Structure formats: C-alpha cells, structure tokens
C-alpha cells in the first residue's frame, strides 16, 4: 500500500499542482463557492447596515426639533458611533472567535459556523460602509438637498430619490474595495471552521504536507475571483454613468440628432435658443 | 413719526388674499443679525423684485419664505395661516411656493424630464403619465423640450436654469421665488433666462425675484423692494423707486449700480 502511494506521488512542482487539482479540485470549488457566498452576502448586508447607520447619522438636528426626538436621535448617534469604533478597532479574526463562542456561552445561541461567518463579515463591513456612505452623502452639494426640500420632499424622500443615488455612484469604487477585501478576509473565518477556500486548502495541504503547491493553487483561485469582481464592478460603474451622448428630440426648428459631449467639456455643441 | 409696534405672542389671522405674508420677521446667524423686523407680502398676480447690495439680506429673506432658513423671530403666513406656529405641514406649504436657485441645483442623477417629473410623482402623487405631460408642457414653455434626455452635466448654464424653471413650474406653485437666477450665468446666457422670466410674468405667474438685473426689475415688476442692512428701506412701484426714490439710501444704491 505504501508502495502504491509512493509510485503515484508526483515529483515536480507542476506535476504536484496538476495532481492536487485532479484530486482536490472539487474541494477548491466548494471552498471558492463558500468564500464568494460569504463575501457577497456579507458585503450586501454590510452595505444595507451602513446605509441605515449613515442615514441616521446624517439626520439634521435643528433648534426647532422637539426635545424627545432630539434625545432619541442623539442617543442613536452615540450608540452607532460606538458600534463603528468597536468593529473597526478590533481584528475580524478576534470578532469571529468572540461572536461564535460568545453567542453560545452568553446567549445560548448555537450558531452554525457559516451563519456566524456571514454575521461577522456583515457587521464588520457595516461599520466600514457606514463611514464610507456618510462620506458619500456629505460629499453631495447642499444645493441638491435644498432643491429637493424646495419642492416639498421629506428627509427620507430627499435621501432616496436625490442624494443616495448620487452618493452610491460616488462610493461604488470604495464599495468594490470592500467586496474584494472581504473575498480575501473571509480566510480568517477558518478559525471557527467555516468551510471557505482557506480552510479547504489547509485540509488538502495537510494530507500530503504539500503546502507550497496547494496554496499556489489557492492564490490563483483567489486572484481569479477578485479579478472577475473588479471587472464586473468597472462595467457596473460605466453602466451607471450612462452614455456620454444624448439624443436631441426633433422639433420643427431643429432636426433630431445626437449630441456628443467630450470629457472635460461640459458644454454641448448645440445652443439652446 | 412714532409707530406703535405690536408684539404678537400667538399667530395672527392675516389677509387670505395674500399668498405669502411676512410678519415682523427676523433672522440671526449667531450674533449676526441678518434680517430685522421685516413686514412684506405677495399677492396673486404680482411680480415683485427685491433689490439691494450684497449682504443686504435679500437672499436670506427669500430663503426664509421657503423655510430653507428658519426665521429667528416673527412669522410667515400662507393665505393668513401661520406656517411656523400652526398645524401647517412645511412640506405641503413648500409645494405651493416654488424656488429657482442661483446655482440651478438640478438633480444630477436625473435627466431633464425626470427632474421635472420626480416632485410631481413623489410629492404631489400624480401619475407618471400626467406628470410627464405636464413636464413637457412647461419644458416647451422654456424652450427645453428638445433636451429632455440630457443629464444636467451635459447642459450649458442657461439651459440648466431654464430646465430648473420648468421643474419649479411643473409643481404648479402659487408663487415662484427666484434667487438671483442669472448671477451664475455667463453674460451671453443671461438673456435667454430673462426672456423666459418675462414671458412667465406676462402670462400672469406670481413671482418674487431677488435680482441684480435693474432693467428687468424696472420693466417687468409691479413692485420693487429695496433692502439695505437687513431691513426693507422702500417698497413701491418701479417708477417711484427708480425715478423718485423717497430714501437717500435707495438713491445712492441706484446711482452706484446704474452708474449715473
């Protein structure tokens, strides 16, 4: 039996790589799938958390606001500030251990590793996204808010229809960053045995003690995932920006046509008179 | 010349024929008093111009009327109903009082048509079809119907301002406030915006215009208000303000600005 194993053992680096892919390919795929699932879900939920936190943190307090509402808003802002500081100020690997074991010991909730993993990534991302989105909201010119208020929009309507669409477009690159960081950082969840790519790789490597070859394959898989996501986000940004050209509606005095707007030149070639 | 000043602790019942009535209004930013004891009104069909040098408080008055600034003292009445102290909903009031900004402030995420539709649908609750129909009607009026698909960043200043006027008109307000609508424009684009405003005035729209365009104030307004250092110095027909002003401050301002 030992002979048979020895005979089947590859000798060169590339032979090992091929051997590992053939024997553990499905393990890598499952790991990659779980990694992507946790990263995408965590980023999406984190984004939603960040959105809520940022909208609350940008509620204006006016002197005319009734005192009880003022107190509630102020308290919420303080609590949300604490949340952001705690989850940005501690490593995710530590948060994973504390939440996974703490939820059972303290609250008696037995989370599965996967659920705990998604929870950690979501809450952690939420803390970062809250600050990114707040920056995005505050970067939008005050005139946009005033114009929305002047036609009678409430704070929420102003946010939903005017400010957030612009803020979210502006923070898309930063959000993409978060997603890519999450794809890589889910690897720390191996500490609580989540079956993501790093955990799977460790299992594969342990069998033959071929750490270099296995983790070479692992890094290629991570790279493929992050590169693909980067390209999709680029495409999304271009799509959200819309075409640089716009169609002029035909009228009796001006024929229909397309106006080409060049980058850096915000004045169309056709006058409006 | 002693004038008895009544202090109103509770909102008073004003004149319902006045669309907007400003009563003893004051506004301070910290210790800086920008407006002091302003009494002022706008009636249906009037075109009122507010003139005065920079820092006289004219823009702040306009912004107070739309509650973009909260007045420190006094009250604003809408058809005799208090906006600041009554049960009046601020957002509802704002749909009756439109605003055109110096910096246009078109919604950058929406194209020209959507800019004119979003408020009608989301605030007034009109259907999309009706809102688009109305938007087109007002965009025709300001000569922007061709550009409905354009985003604000693709337009010139004059085009943006005309689109912004259409957006305000589409809400069909009782009075339209203009906050120095041509001050941010290149000189060759001032004419196209003023022409739209003249057309609107002659079609009977009630307008309140803060402006540095003295010719417009003189030819188009029914009333001209001169402000200086946070108070209304003079409020009269344009002939009086421009030809025989009663106050020295008005005269010296006009001499300076008209170079005469």
Short mmCIF file of C-alpha atoms in Angstrom, two decimals:
data_model
loop_
_atom_site.label_atom_id
_atom_site.label_comp_id
_atom_site.label_asym_id
_atom_site.label_seq_id
_atom_site.Cartn_x
_atom_site.Cartn_y
_atom_site.Cartn_z
CA UNK A 1 0.00 0.00 0.00
CA UNK A 2 2.85 2.37 0.87
CA UNK A 3 4.48 1.47 -2.42
CA UNK A 4 1.40 2.15 -4.41
CA UNK A 5 1.09 5.58 -2.84
CA UNK A 6 4.76 6.33 -3.40
CA UNK A 7 4.53 5.29 -7.04
CA UNK A 8 1.58 7.60 -7.63
CA UNK A 9 3.33 10.54 -5.95
CA UNK A 10 4.32 13.31 -8.40
CA UNK A 11 7.88 14.61 -8.37
CA UNK A 12 7.95 18.07 -9.94
CA UNK A 13 6.18 21.23 -8.81
CA UNK A 14 3.79 21.32 -11.81
CA UNK A 15 3.09 17.61 -11.53
CA UNK A 16 2.06 18.25 -7.91
CA UNK A 17 -0.11 21.14 -8.95
CA UNK A 18 -1.91 19.02 -11.54
CA UNK A 19 -2.20 16.14 -9.06
CA UNK A 20 -3.73 18.42 -6.45
CA UNK A 21 -6.19 19.95 -8.91
CA UNK A 22 -7.25 16.48 -10.08
CA UNK A 23 -7.70 15.11 -6.59
CA UNK A 24 -8.89 18.18 -4.69
CA UNK A 25 -10.48 20.24 -7.46
CA UNK A 26 -13.95 19.82 -6.03
CA UNK A 27 -12.70 20.87 -2.58
CA UNK A 28 -11.31 24.11 -4.05
CA UNK A 29 -14.58 24.73 -5.89
CA UNK A 30 -16.69 24.24 -2.78
CA UNK A 31 -14.30 26.47 -0.82
CA UNK A 32 -14.38 29.15 -3.53
CA UNK A 33 -18.17 28.98 -3.70
CA UNK A 34 -18.48 29.41 0.08
CA UNK A 35 -15.95 32.23 0.07
CA UNK A 36 -17.87 34.09 -2.65
CA UNK A 37 -21.18 33.43 -0.92
CA UNK A 38 -19.95 34.82 2.41
CA UNK A 39 -18.17 37.76 0.80
CA UNK A 40 -21.09 38.82 -1.42
CA UNK A 41 -23.77 38.28 1.24
CA UNK A 42 -21.63 39.94 3.90
CA UNK A 43 -20.90 42.95 1.70
CA UNK A 44 -24.55 43.30 0.66
CA UNK A 45 -25.85 43.07 4.24
CA UNK A 46 -22.99 45.29 5.42
CA UNK A 47 -23.94 47.83 2.77
CA UNK A 48 -27.55 47.84 3.99
CA UNK A 49 -26.37 48.25 7.60
CA UNK A 50 -24.03 51.05 6.53
CA UNK A 51 -26.83 52.77 4.62
CA UNK A 52 -29.16 52.76 7.63
CA UNK A 53 -26.43 53.89 10.02
CA UNK A 54 -25.31 56.67 7.67
CA UNK A 55 -28.85 57.98 7.10
CA UNK A 56 -29.42 58.12 10.88
CA UNK A 57 -26.04 59.75 11.47
CA UNK A 58 -26.83 62.49 8.91
CA UNK A 59 -30.27 63.41 10.33
CA UNK A 60 -30.02 67.15 10.89
CA UNK A 61 -30.80 68.35 14.44
CA UNK A 62 -32.44 71.76 14.28
CA UNK A 63 -33.22 74.02 17.21
CA UNK A 64 -36.90 73.58 16.30
CA UNK A 65 -36.76 69.77 16.61
CA UNK A 66 -38.88 68.56 19.59
CA UNK A 67 -36.76 67.60 22.61
CA UNK A 68 -37.75 63.87 22.87
CA UNK A 69 -36.90 63.32 19.19
CA UNK A 70 -33.67 65.25 19.67
CA UNK A 71 -32.74 62.95 22.57
CA UNK A 72 -33.52 59.75 20.64
CA UNK A 73 -31.53 60.92 17.61
CA UNK A 74 -28.58 61.98 19.77
CA UNK A 75 -28.56 58.66 21.68
CA UNK A 76 -28.77 56.67 18.42
CA UNK A 77 -25.86 58.64 17.02
CA UNK A 78 -23.74 57.89 20.10
CA UNK A 79 -24.58 54.15 20.04
CA UNK A 80 -23.87 53.92 16.32
CA UNK A 81 -20.57 55.72 16.90
CA UNK A 82 -19.63 53.09 19.50
CA UNK A 83 -20.58 50.27 17.10
CA UNK A 84 -18.34 51.73 14.39
CA UNK A 85 -15.39 52.24 16.75
CA UNK A 86 -15.60 48.72 18.22
CA UNK A 87 -15.85 46.85 14.92
CA UNK A 88 -13.29 48.95 13.10
CA UNK A 89 -10.94 48.88 16.07
CA UNK A 90 -10.67 45.10 16.59
CA UNK A 91 -9.44 42.41 14.16
CA UNK A 92 -12.12 40.39 12.37
CA UNK A 93 -10.41 37.13 13.42
CA UNK A 94 -10.92 38.12 17.07
CA UNK A 95 -14.52 39.21 16.42
CA UNK A 96 -15.16 35.80 14.82
CA UNK A 97 -14.00 33.89 17.90
CA UNK A 98 -15.82 36.19 20.32
CA UNK A 99 -19.14 36.07 18.46
CA UNK A 100 -19.01 32.35 17.61
CA UNK A 101 -18.18 31.12 21.10
CA UNK A 102 -19.75 34.04 22.96
CA UNK A 103 -23.16 33.59 21.36
CA UNK A 104 -23.32 30.03 22.72
CA UNK A 105 -21.85 30.73 26.15
CA UNK A 106 -23.60 34.02 26.85
CA UNK A 107 -26.85 33.86 24.89
CA UNK A 108 -27.22 30.11 24.46
CA UNK A 109 -27.49 30.50 20.69
CA UNK A 110 -25.70 27.74 18.81
CA UNK A 111 -24.84 29.37 15.51
CA UNK A 112 -23.56 27.24 12.65
CA UNK A 113 -20.06 28.26 11.56
CA UNK A 114 -21.42 29.51 8.23
CA UNK A 115 -24.12 31.71 9.82
CA UNK A 116 -21.61 33.08 12.33
CA UNK A 117 -19.22 33.79 9.47
CA UNK A 118 -21.78 35.72 7.44
CA UNK A 119 -22.84 37.59 10.58
CA UNK A 120 -19.27 38.65 11.38
CA UNK A 121 -18.47 39.79 7.86
CA UNK A 122 -21.78 41.72 7.64
CA UNK A 123 -21.37 43.56 10.93
CA UNK A 124 -17.71 44.27 10.25
CA UNK A 125 -18.40 45.55 6.74
CA UNK A 126 -21.33 47.59 8.05
CA UNK A 127 -19.01 49.54 10.32
CA UNK A 128 -16.73 50.45 7.41
CA UNK A 129 -19.59 51.08 4.97
CA UNK A 130 -21.32 53.42 7.43
CA UNK A 131 -18.35 55.76 7.27
CA UNK A 132 -17.91 55.36 3.50
CA UNK A 133 -21.61 56.13 2.87
CA UNK A 134 -21.62 59.04 5.32
CA UNK A 135 -18.71 60.49 3.38
CA UNK A 136 -20.63 59.89 0.15
CA UNK A 137 -23.74 61.65 1.46
CA UNK A 138 -21.76 64.60 2.80
CA UNK A 139 -19.88 64.98 -0.49
CA UNK A 140 -23.12 65.79 -2.34
CA UNK A 141 -23.62 69.52 -2.83
CA UNK A 142 -26.05 71.11 -0.34
CA UNK A 143 -27.92 72.64 -3.26
CA UNK A 144 -29.23 69.17 -4.17
CA UNK A 145 -30.84 68.80 -0.73
CA UNK A 146 -32.22 72.34 -0.84
CA UNK A 147 -33.74 71.82 -4.29
CA UNK A 148 -35.39 68.61 -3.08
CA UNK A 149 -36.74 70.32 0.05
CA UNK A 150 -37.95 73.27 -2.01
CA UNK A 151 -40.31 71.01 -3.97
CA UNK A 152 -41.62 69.56 -0.71
CA UNK A 153 -39.60 66.37 -0.28
CA UNK A 154 -39.12 64.98 3.26
CA UNK A 155 -35.67 63.95 4.60
CA UNK A 156 -36.30 60.32 3.58
CA UNK A 157 -37.59 61.16 0.08
CA UNK A 158 -34.68 63.53 -0.45
CA UNK A 159 -32.29 60.73 0.51
CA UNK A 160 -33.98 58.02 -1.55
CA UNK A 161 -34.63 59.91 -4.78
CA UNK A 162 -31.88 62.52 -4.91
CA UNK A 163 -28.95 62.10 -2.53
CA UNK A 164 -28.36 58.34 -2.22
CA UNK A 165 -28.39 57.62 -5.98
CA UNK A 166 -25.59 60.16 -6.36
CA UNK A 167 -23.76 59.17 -3.17
CA UNK A 168 -23.89 55.45 -4.03
CA UNK A 169 -22.49 56.10 -7.50
CA UNK A 170 -19.64 58.07 -5.94
CA UNK A 171 -18.82 55.39 -3.37
CA UNK A 172 -19.03 52.45 -5.79
CA UNK A 173 -15.23 52.19 -6.10
CA UNK A 174 -14.89 52.11 -2.30
CA UNK A 175 -17.68 49.51 -2.07
CA UNK A 176 -15.87 47.39 -4.65
CA UNK A 177 -12.80 47.63 -2.46
CA UNK A 178 -14.81 46.31 0.49
CA UNK A 179 -16.05 43.35 -1.56
CA UNK A 180 -12.51 42.47 -2.66
CA UNK A 181 -11.16 42.83 0.87
CA UNK A 182 -13.99 40.58 2.05
CA UNK A 183 -13.23 37.89 -0.54
CA UNK A 184 -9.71 37.74 0.86
CA UNK A 185 -10.50 38.31 4.53
CA UNK A 186 -13.12 35.56 4.80
CA UNK A 187 -9.98 33.40 5.12
CA UNK A 188 -9.76 34.40 8.78
CA UNK A 189 -13.05 32.56 9.33
CA UNK A 190 -11.10 29.27 9.19
CA UNK A 191 -10.50 29.96 12.89
CA UNK A 192 -14.14 28.98 13.53
CA UNK A 193 -14.01 26.18 10.90
CA UNK A 194 -16.06 27.83 8.19
CA UNK A 195 -15.50 25.72 5.07
CA UNK A 196 -14.26 28.58 2.92
CA UNK A 197 -11.34 28.42 0.49
CA UNK A 198 -8.53 28.81 3.02
CA UNK A 199 -9.97 26.15 5.35
CA UNK A 200 -10.41 23.75 2.42
CA UNK A 201 -6.86 24.42 1.23
CA UNK A 202 -5.50 23.69 4.69
CA UNK A 203 -7.30 20.32 4.66
CA UNK A 204 -5.93 19.49 1.22
CA UNK A 205 -2.40 20.57 2.14
CA UNK A 206 -2.43 18.56 5.37
CA UNK A 207 -2.95 15.23 3.62
CA UNK A 208 0.34 15.27 1.65
CA UNK A 209 2.11 18.10 3.50
CA UNK A 210 2.40 19.97 0.17
CA UNK A 211 1.73 23.48 1.48
CA UNK A 212 3.50 25.39 -1.28
CA UNK A 213 1.76 23.65 -4.21
CA UNK A 214 -1.66 23.68 -2.61
CA UNK A 215 -1.51 27.33 -1.63
CA UNK A 216 -0.13 28.22 -5.05
CA UNK A 217 -3.39 26.86 -6.48
CA UNK A 218 -5.31 28.66 -3.71
CA UNK A 219 -3.78 32.02 -4.57
CA UNK A 220 -4.65 31.54 -8.25
CA UNK A 221 -8.27 30.83 -7.29
CA UNK A 222 -8.40 33.96 -5.07
CA UNK A 223 -6.89 36.02 -7.88
CA UNK A 224 -9.46 34.76 -10.41
CA UNK A 225 -12.29 35.70 -8.01
CA UNK A 226 -11.03 39.19 -7.21
CA UNK A 227 -10.12 39.96 -10.83
CA UNK A 228 -13.56 38.89 -12.07
CA UNK A 229 -15.27 41.01 -9.42
CA UNK A 230 -13.10 44.01 -10.33
CA UNK A 231 -14.10 43.74 -13.99
CA UNK A 232 -17.82 43.40 -13.14
CA UNK A 233 -17.65 46.49 -10.91
CA UNK A 234 -15.91 48.52 -13.65
CA UNK A 235 -18.66 47.55 -16.06
CA UNK A 236 -21.30 48.50 -13.50
CA UNK A 237 -19.72 51.92 -12.97
CA UNK A 238 -19.73 52.63 -16.70
CA UNK A 239 -23.33 51.47 -16.96
CA UNK A 240 -24.42 53.73 -14.09
CA UNK A 241 -22.70 56.74 -15.65
CA UNK A 242 -24.87 56.33 -18.72
CA UNK A 243 -23.91 57.33 -22.23
CA UNK A 244 -21.80 60.42 -22.80
CA UNK A 245 -24.13 61.29 -25.68
CA UNK A 246 -27.76 62.24 -25.51
CA UNK A 247 -30.50 62.42 -28.07
CA UNK A 248 -31.99 65.74 -29.09
CA UNK A 249 -35.70 65.39 -29.67
CA UNK A 250 -36.70 66.54 -33.14
CA UNK A 251 -38.74 69.71 -33.46
CA UNK A 252 -39.84 71.95 -36.28
CA UNK A 253 -36.80 74.19 -35.97
CA UNK A 254 -34.13 71.65 -35.03
CA UNK A 255 -33.76 68.19 -36.53
CA UNK A 256 -33.33 65.20 -34.28
CA UNK A 257 -29.75 64.20 -33.64
CA UNK A 258 -27.21 63.13 -31.10
CA UNK A 259 -25.04 65.47 -29.17
CA UNK A 260 -21.57 64.23 -28.39
CA UNK A 261 -20.15 65.51 -25.16
CA UNK A 262 -16.42 65.22 -24.73
CA UNK A 263 -14.87 64.52 -21.37
CA UNK A 264 -13.87 67.70 -19.62
CA UNK A 265 -16.07 69.83 -21.84
CA UNK A 266 -19.43 70.22 -20.22
CA UNK A 267 -20.89 72.47 -22.86
CA UNK A 268 -22.75 70.71 -25.65
CA UNK A 269 -22.13 71.78 -29.20
CA UNK A 270 -25.70 72.90 -29.81
CA UNK A 271 -27.10 76.11 -28.37
CA UNK A 272 -30.46 76.15 -26.69
CA UNK A 273 -32.12 79.14 -28.31
CA UNK B 1 -43.07 109.50 13.48
CA UNK B 2 -43.60 107.25 16.47
CA UNK B 3 -45.05 103.95 15.39
CA UNK B 4 -46.77 101.61 17.80
CA UNK B 5 -45.35 98.15 17.43
CA UNK B 6 -47.49 95.25 18.49
CA UNK B 7 -45.80 92.09 19.62
CA UNK B 8 -47.74 89.03 18.54
CA UNK B 9 -47.32 86.22 21.01
CA UNK B 10 -49.65 83.96 19.05
CA UNK B 11 -50.05 83.75 15.28
CA UNK B 12 -52.38 86.40 13.99
CA UNK B 13 -55.04 85.89 11.37
CA UNK B 14 -53.76 87.63 8.28
CA UNK B 15 -55.25 88.56 4.93
CA UNK B 16 -56.18 85.44 2.94
CA UNK B 17 -55.78 87.20 -0.42
CA UNK B 18 -52.07 87.43 0.24
CA UNK B 19 -50.33 84.27 -0.92
CA UNK B 20 -47.41 84.90 1.39
CA UNK B 21 -47.25 87.40 4.20
CA UNK B 22 -44.13 88.01 6.23
CA UNK B 23 -44.81 89.44 9.70
CA UNK B 24 -42.13 91.07 11.89
CA UNK B 25 -39.62 88.56 10.59
CA UNK B 26 -36.10 88.48 11.99
CA UNK B 27 -33.17 86.21 11.31
CA UNK B 28 -29.84 85.94 13.06
CA UNK B 29 -26.90 83.66 12.43
CA UNK B 30 -25.39 83.53 15.89
CA UNK B 31 -24.93 87.13 16.98
CA UNK B 32 -25.08 88.36 13.40
CA UNK B 33 -28.50 89.87 12.74
CA UNK B 34 -29.22 89.46 9.03
CA UNK B 35 -32.90 90.42 8.90
CA UNK B 36 -34.71 92.79 11.25
CA UNK B 37 -38.45 93.30 11.62
CA UNK B 38 -39.42 92.56 8.01
CA UNK B 39 -43.06 93.13 7.02
CA UNK B 40 -43.80 92.15 3.50
CA UNK B 41 -46.36 90.38 1.33
CA UNK B 42 -47.02 88.97 -2.12
CA UNK B 43 -50.49 89.00 -3.70
CA UNK B 44 -51.77 86.86 -6.54
CA UNK B 45 -50.53 88.00 -9.96
CA UNK B 46 -47.85 90.32 -8.65
CA UNK B 47 -44.29 90.39 -9.88
CA UNK B 48 -42.13 91.72 -7.05
CA UNK B 49 -38.40 92.38 -7.40
CA UNK B 50 -36.12 92.61 -4.38
CA UNK B 51 -33.01 94.71 -5.00
CA UNK B 52 -30.12 95.77 -2.78
CA UNK B 53 -26.39 95.32 -2.43
CA UNK B 54 -24.74 92.02 -1.44
CA UNK B 55 -25.23 91.25 2.22
CA UNK B 56 -28.41 93.30 2.46
CA UNK B 57 -30.33 90.15 3.42
CA UNK B 58 -32.45 89.82 0.29
CA UNK B 59 -31.47 86.21 -0.44
CA UNK B 60 -31.91 85.28 3.21
CA UNK B 61 -35.43 86.75 3.12
CA UNK B 62 -36.26 84.62 0.08
CA UNK B 63 -34.80 81.53 1.74
CA UNK B 64 -36.81 82.25 4.89
CA UNK B 65 -40.00 82.43 2.84
CA UNK B 66 -39.32 78.90 1.58
CA UNK B 67 -38.13 77.86 5.08
CA UNK B 68 -34.71 76.86 3.78
CA UNK B 69 -33.69 79.12 6.65
CA UNK B 70 -35.70 79.06 9.86
CA UNK B 71 -36.62 82.60 10.92
CA UNK B 72 -35.46 83.54 14.39
CA UNK B 73 -38.48 85.73 15.16
CA UNK B 74 -41.74 86.70 13.52
CA UNK B 75 -43.99 84.58 11.34
CA UNK B 76 -44.80 83.66 7.78
CA UNK B 77 -48.44 83.36 6.77
CA UNK B 78 -49.77 81.40 3.82
CA UNK B 79 -53.25 82.74 2.95
CA UNK B 80 -53.42 84.02 6.50
CA UNK B 81 -52.39 80.72 8.09
CA UNK B 82 -49.21 80.61 10.16
CA UNK B 83 -46.53 78.32 8.73
CA UNK B 84 -44.21 78.44 11.70
CA UNK B 85 -46.67 78.07 14.56
CA UNK B 86 -49.75 76.46 13.10
CA UNK B 87 -50.55 72.87 12.22
CA UNK B 88 -49.43 73.62 8.67
CA UNK B 89 -47.21 70.94 7.13
CA UNK B 90 -43.96 72.53 5.94
CA UNK B 91 -43.53 70.15 3.01
CA UNK B 92 -47.10 70.79 1.88
CA UNK B 93 -46.54 74.56 2.06
CA UNK B 94 -43.36 74.25 0.00
CA UNK B 95 -45.25 72.69 -2.90
CA UNK B 96 -47.19 75.98 -3.15
CA UNK B 97 -44.06 78.12 -3.10
CA UNK B 98 -41.60 77.17 -5.84
CA UNK B 99 -37.93 78.09 -5.84
CA UNK B 100 -35.38 78.76 -8.56
CA UNK B 101 -31.78 78.83 -7.34
CA UNK B 102 -28.76 80.83 -8.37
CA UNK B 103 -26.79 77.59 -8.83
CA UNK B 104 -29.72 75.85 -10.65
CA UNK B 105 -29.46 72.76 -8.40
CA UNK B 106 -30.90 70.38 -10.96
CA UNK B 107 -30.86 66.81 -9.64
CA UNK B 108 -27.62 65.49 -11.13
CA UNK B 109 -28.75 61.86 -11.07
CA UNK B 110 -31.80 62.55 -13.25
CA UNK B 111 -32.24 63.76 -16.80
CA UNK B 112 -34.16 66.94 -17.66
CA UNK B 113 -37.54 65.23 -17.97
CA UNK B 114 -37.08 63.20 -14.77
CA UNK B 115 -36.08 66.39 -12.95
CA UNK B 116 -39.47 67.84 -13.83
CA UNK B 117 -41.35 64.62 -13.02
CA UNK B 118 -39.89 63.39 -9.70
CA UNK B 119 -41.53 66.02 -7.49
CA UNK B 120 -44.92 65.72 -9.17
CA UNK B 121 -44.95 61.93 -8.71
CA UNK B 122 -43.23 61.57 -5.33
CA UNK B 123 -44.63 64.64 -3.57
CA UNK B 124 -47.90 65.55 -5.31
CA UNK B 125 -48.76 61.92 -6.05
CA UNK B 126 -49.57 62.50 -9.70
CA UNK B 127 -49.43 59.56 -12.10
CA UNK B 128 -46.31 59.24 -14.25
CA UNK B 129 -48.29 59.87 -17.45
CA UNK B 130 -49.86 63.11 -16.20
CA UNK B 131 -46.58 64.24 -14.67
CA UNK B 132 -44.71 63.70 -17.94
CA UNK B 133 -47.43 65.50 -19.87
CA UNK B 134 -47.22 68.50 -17.54
CA UNK B 135 -43.43 68.41 -17.55
CA UNK B 136 -43.41 68.51 -21.36
CA UNK B 137 -45.86 71.41 -21.36
CA UNK B 138 -43.56 73.51 -19.16
CA UNK B 139 -40.37 72.37 -20.88
CA UNK B 140 -41.91 73.58 -24.19
CA UNK B 141 -42.63 76.88 -22.49
CA UNK B 142 -38.98 77.42 -21.51
CA UNK B 143 -37.66 76.04 -24.80
CA UNK B 144 -36.11 72.91 -23.33
CA UNK B 145 -38.36 70.21 -24.84
CA UNK B 146 -35.57 69.03 -27.10
CA UNK B 147 -33.27 68.31 -24.20
CA UNK B 148 -35.43 66.02 -22.08
CA UNK B 149 -32.94 63.15 -22.37
CA UNK B 150 -29.92 65.23 -21.34
CA UNK B 151 -28.30 64.98 -17.91
CA UNK B 152 -27.58 68.31 -16.16
CA UNK B 153 -23.80 67.96 -16.67
CA UNK B 154 -24.40 67.95 -20.43
CA UNK B 155 -26.15 71.34 -20.45
CA UNK B 156 -24.98 74.94 -20.52
CA UNK B 157 -25.78 77.24 -17.59
CA UNK B 158 -28.65 78.92 -19.40
CA UNK B 159 -30.14 75.58 -20.37
CA UNK B 160 -29.81 74.31 -16.79
CA UNK B 161 -31.58 77.37 -15.42
CA UNK B 162 -34.44 77.10 -17.93
CA UNK B 163 -34.82 73.40 -17.02
CA UNK B 164 -34.82 74.35 -13.34
CA UNK B 165 -37.58 76.89 -14.01
CA UNK B 166 -39.60 74.18 -15.77
CA UNK B 167 -39.07 71.86 -12.79
CA UNK B 168 -40.45 74.50 -10.44
CA UNK B 169 -43.37 75.33 -12.78
CA UNK B 170 -44.31 71.67 -13.12
CA UNK B 171 -45.27 71.68 -9.43
CA UNK B 172 -47.73 74.47 -10.36
CA UNK B 173 -46.92 76.65 -7.36
CA UNK B 174 -48.92 79.73 -6.42
CA UNK B 175 -45.79 81.83 -6.36
CA UNK B 176 -42.35 81.23 -7.77
CA UNK B 177 -39.30 82.56 -5.91
CA UNK B 178 -36.17 83.37 -7.93
CA UNK B 179 -32.90 83.69 -6.01
CA UNK B 180 -30.57 85.70 -8.29
CA UNK B 181 -31.40 83.39 -11.21
CA UNK B 182 -28.92 84.94 -13.65
CA UNK B 183 -26.00 85.69 -11.33
CA UNK B 184 -24.15 82.44 -12.01
CA UNK B 185 -24.56 82.65 -15.79
CA UNK B 186 -22.13 83.66 -18.48
CA UNK B 187 -23.20 87.08 -19.84
CA UNK B 188 -24.38 85.68 -23.18
CA UNK B 189 -26.79 83.32 -21.39
CA UNK B 190 -28.44 85.88 -19.14
CA UNK B 191 -30.72 87.00 -21.99
CA UNK B 192 -32.29 83.60 -22.64
CA UNK B 193 -33.22 83.16 -18.96
CA UNK B 194 -34.55 86.72 -18.59
CA UNK B 195 -36.68 86.22 -21.72
CA UNK B 196 -38.28 83.13 -20.15
CA UNK B 197 -38.94 85.11 -16.97
CA UNK B 198 -40.50 87.98 -18.91
CA UNK B 199 -42.78 85.52 -20.71
CA UNK B 200 -43.80 83.99 -17.38
CA UNK B 201 -44.52 87.40 -15.87
CA UNK B 202 -46.70 88.42 -18.81
CA UNK B 203 -48.58 85.11 -18.59
CA UNK B 204 -49.71 86.14 -15.09
CA UNK B 205 -47.45 84.00 -12.89
CA UNK B 206 -46.91 85.40 -9.40
CA UNK B 207 -43.19 85.94 -9.00
CA UNK B 208 -40.80 87.14 -6.31
CA UNK B 209 -37.39 87.85 -7.78
CA UNK B 210 -34.15 88.68 -5.98
CA UNK B 211 -32.08 90.24 -8.73
CA UNK B 212 -29.24 92.50 -9.77
CA UNK B 213 -30.85 92.99 -13.20
CA UNK B 214 -32.15 96.54 -12.75
CA UNK B 215 -33.67 96.71 -16.22
CA UNK B 216 -35.70 93.59 -15.52
CA UNK B 217 -36.79 94.92 -12.12
CA UNK B 218 -37.83 98.20 -13.69
CA UNK B 219 -39.66 96.89 -16.75
CA UNK B 220 -41.26 93.68 -15.50
CA UNK B 221 -42.13 94.22 -11.83
CA UNK B 222 -45.31 95.65 -10.37
CA UNK B 223 -43.40 96.39 -7.20
CA UNK B 224 -39.78 96.85 -6.30
CA UNK B 225 -38.48 96.30 -2.77
CA UNK B 226 -35.17 97.91 -1.82
CA UNK B 227 -33.33 96.28 1.08
CA UNK B 228 -30.31 97.51 2.97
CA UNK B 229 -28.59 96.12 6.08
CA UNK B 230 -31.34 93.63 6.85
CA UNK B 231 -34.33 95.96 6.63
CA UNK B 232 -36.77 96.93 3.90
CA UNK B 233 -36.00 100.57 3.15
CA UNK B 234 -38.53 101.13 0.43
CA UNK B 235 -41.36 99.11 -1.15
CA UNK B 236 -43.06 100.83 -4.07
CA UNK B 237 -43.91 100.77 -7.79
CA UNK B 238 -40.82 100.72 -10.05
CA UNK B 239 -41.44 104.27 -11.32
CA UNK B 240 -41.11 105.67 -7.81
CA UNK B 241 -38.13 103.51 -6.81
CA UNK B 242 -36.15 104.24 -9.95
CA UNK B 243 -37.19 107.86 -10.68
CA UNK B 244 -38.15 109.48 -7.40
CA UNK B 245 -36.95 107.29 -4.53
CA UNK B 246 -38.03 108.61 -1.13
CA UNK B 247 -34.92 107.48 0.72
CA UNK B 248 -31.37 108.62 0.37
CA UNK B 249 -30.09 105.06 0.75
CA UNK B 250 -32.16 103.90 -2.26
CA UNK B 251 -30.92 106.80 -4.34
CA UNK B 252 -27.25 106.23 -3.56
CA UNK B 253 -27.57 102.48 -4.26
CA UNK B 254 -29.19 103.11 -7.62
CA UNK B 255 -26.69 105.82 -8.51
CA UNK B 256 -23.91 103.40 -7.78
CA UNK B 257 -25.35 100.41 -9.61
CA UNK B 258 -26.76 102.31 -12.60
CA UNK B 259 -23.61 104.41 -12.92
CA UNK B 260 -25.47 107.67 -13.16
#
